[in-house]
Amino acid sequence: MTASHPDGDALRHLSDALAVSELLDDLSDRLLGHFVQAVRDAGAAWAEIGRSMGVTRQAAQKRFAARPGDVAALAGVDDR
């Protein structure tokens, strides 16, 4: 963070770090989503996925299952 703003103050560095952190969170979610979809396509149950991730079946399904609005958005359809 200090390399991009070497003369910046600590608050500027914190702001930069937050922006990078948000990008990494998004990337992490996409990465996990990719592999969750792969194991779902291979036939894994939500209970197996949850167990593998250290969460309940419900938590895994809530986080990664496609919702109708998500599917419509991917298809370019307005679901309202």
PDB file of C-alpha atoms in Angstrom:
ATOM      1  CA  MET A   1       0.000   0.000   0.000  1.00  0.00           C
ATOM      2  CA  THR A   2       2.794   2.377   0.780  1.00  0.00           C
ATOM      3  CA  ALA A   3       4.410   1.715  -2.609  1.00  0.00           C
ATOM      4  CA  SER A   4       1.460   3.208  -4.493  1.00  0.00           C
ATOM      5  CA  HIS A   5       1.278   6.225  -2.145  1.00  0.00           C
ATOM      6  CA  PRO A   6       4.721   6.509  -0.501  1.00  0.00           C
ATOM      7  CA  ASP A   7       3.990  10.002   0.795  1.00  0.00           C
ATOM      8  CA  GLY A   8       0.408   9.204   1.808  1.00  0.00           C
ATOM      9  CA  ASP A   9      -0.731   9.261   5.359  1.00  0.00           C
ATOM     10  CA  ALA A  10      -1.822   6.249   7.369  1.00  0.00           C
ATOM     11  CA  LEU A  11      -5.500   6.821   6.577  1.00  0.00           C
ATOM     12  CA  ARG A  12      -4.779   6.772   2.835  1.00  0.00           C
ATOM     13  CA  HIS A  13      -2.917   3.492   3.275  1.00  0.00           C
ATOM     14  CA  LEU A  14      -5.832   2.078   5.249  1.00  0.00           C
ATOM     15  CA  SER A  15      -8.243   3.117   2.500  1.00  0.00           C
ATOM     16  CA  ASP A  16      -6.051   1.472  -0.128  1.00  0.00           C
ATOM     17  CA  ALA A  17      -5.790  -1.708   1.954  1.00  0.00           C
ATOM     18  CA  LEU A  18      -9.573  -1.835   2.303  1.00  0.00           C
ATOM     19  CA  ALA A  19     -10.032  -1.549  -1.459  1.00  0.00           C
ATOM     20  CA  VAL A  20      -7.591  -4.394  -2.087  1.00  0.00           C
ATOM     21  CA  SER A  21      -9.235  -6.479   0.625  1.00  0.00           C
ATOM     22  CA  GLU A  22     -12.649  -6.068  -1.021  1.00  0.00           C
ATOM     23  CA  LEU A  23     -11.219  -7.167  -4.372  1.00  0.00           C
ATOM     24  CA  LEU A  24      -9.647 -10.222  -2.771  1.00  0.00           C
ATOM     25  CA  ASP A  25     -12.921 -11.097  -1.030  1.00  0.00           C
ATOM     26  CA  ASP A  26     -14.725 -11.009  -4.366  1.00  0.00           C
ATOM     27  CA  LEU A  27     -12.039 -13.107  -6.028  1.00  0.00           C
ATOM     28  CA  SER A  28     -12.142 -15.610  -3.168  1.00  0.00           C
ATOM     29  CA  ASP A  29     -15.928 -15.948  -3.455  1.00  0.00           C
ATOM     30  CA  ARG A  30     -15.677 -16.511  -7.202  1.00  0.00           C
ATOM     31  CA  LEU A  31     -12.949 -19.116  -6.729  1.00  0.00           C
ATOM     32  CA  LEU A  32     -14.941 -21.023  -4.130  1.00  0.00           C
ATOM     33  CA  GLY A  33     -18.090 -20.716  -6.227  1.00  0.00           C
ATOM     34  CA  HIS A  34     -16.287 -22.223  -9.202  1.00  0.00           C
ATOM     35  CA  PHE A  35     -15.181 -25.284  -7.254  1.00  0.00           C
ATOM     36  CA  VAL A  36     -18.503 -25.674  -5.444  1.00  0.00           C
ATOM     37  CA  GLN A  37     -20.222 -25.735  -8.825  1.00  0.00           C
ATOM     38  CA  ALA A  38     -17.696 -28.289 -10.078  1.00  0.00           C
ATOM     39  CA  VAL A  39     -18.375 -30.673  -7.199  1.00  0.00           C
ATOM     40  CA  ARG A  40     -22.134 -30.118  -7.543  1.00  0.00           C
ATOM     41  CA  ASP A  41     -21.855 -30.970 -11.250  1.00  0.00           C
ATOM     42  CA  ALA A  42     -19.943 -34.107 -10.213  1.00  0.00           C
ATOM     43  CA  GLY A  43     -22.857 -35.119  -8.006  1.00  0.00           C
ATOM     44  CA  ALA A  44     -21.803 -34.018  -4.529  1.00  0.00           C
ATOM     45  CA  ALA A  45     -24.603 -33.300  -2.074  1.00  0.00           C
ATOM     46  CA  TRP A  46     -24.850 -30.044  -0.168  1.00  0.00           C
ATOM     47  CA  ALA A  47     -24.185 -31.982   3.049  1.00  0.00           C
ATOM     48  CA  GLU A  48     -20.844 -33.205   1.648  1.00  0.00           C
ATOM     49  CA  ILE A  49     -19.917 -29.725   0.486  1.00  0.00           C
ATOM     50  CA  GLY A  50     -20.819 -28.205   3.833  1.00  0.00           C
ATOM     51  CA  ARG A  51     -18.838 -30.843   5.698  1.00  0.00           C
ATOM     52  CA  SER A  52     -15.822 -30.225   3.453  1.00  0.00           C
ATOM     53  CA  MET A  53     -16.049 -26.488   4.136  1.00  0.00           C
ATOM     54  CA  GLY A  54     -16.636 -26.878   7.877  1.00  0.00           C
ATOM     55  CA  VAL A  55     -20.174 -25.471   7.725  1.00  0.00           C
ATOM     56  CA  THR A  56     -23.673 -26.896   7.702  1.00  0.00           C
ATOM     57  CA  ARG A  57     -25.430 -28.077   4.562  1.00  0.00           C
ATOM     58  CA  GLN A  58     -27.775 -25.139   4.917  1.00  0.00           C
ATOM     59  CA  ALA A  59     -24.947 -22.619   5.182  1.00  0.00           C
ATOM     60  CA  ALA A  60     -23.210 -23.965   2.081  1.00  0.00           C
ATOM     61  CA  GLN A  61     -26.438 -24.063   0.103  1.00  0.00           C
ATOM     62  CA  LYS A  62     -27.452 -20.566   1.191  1.00  0.00           C
ATOM     63  CA  ARG A  63     -24.082 -19.161   0.183  1.00  0.00           C
ATOM     64  CA  PHE A  64     -23.616 -20.927  -3.138  1.00  0.00           C
ATOM     65  CA  ALA A  65     -26.945 -22.122  -4.520  1.00  0.00           C
ATOM     66  CA  ALA A  66     -28.134 -20.063  -7.467  1.00  0.00           C
ATOM     67  CA  ARG A  67     -31.201 -18.002  -6.677  1.00  0.00           C
ATOM     68  CA  PRO A  68     -33.844 -17.278  -9.359  1.00  0.00           C
ATOM     69  CA  GLY A  69     -32.694 -13.651  -9.676  1.00  0.00           C
ATOM     70  CA  ASP A  70     -29.090 -14.767 -10.135  1.00  0.00           C
ATOM     71  CA  VAL A  71     -30.012 -17.182 -12.897  1.00  0.00           C
ATOM     72  CA  ALA A  72     -32.143 -14.545 -14.644  1.00  0.00           C
ATOM     73  CA  ALA A  73     -29.306 -12.013 -14.445  1.00  0.00           C
ATOM     74  CA  LEU A  74     -26.858 -14.485 -15.963  1.00  0.00           C
ATOM     75  CA  ALA A  75     -29.334 -15.180 -18.757  1.00  0.00           C
ATOM     76  CA  GLY A  76     -29.913 -11.461 -19.337  1.00  0.00           C
ATOM     77  CA  VAL A  77     -33.584 -11.746 -18.374  1.00  0.00           C
ATOM     78  CA  ASP A  78     -35.460  -9.315 -16.158  1.00  0.00           C
ATOM     79  CA  ASP A  79     -37.180 -11.536 -13.575  1.00  0.00           C
ATOM     80  CA  ARG A  80     -39.400  -8.824 -12.092  1.00  0.00           C
TER      81      ARG A  80
END
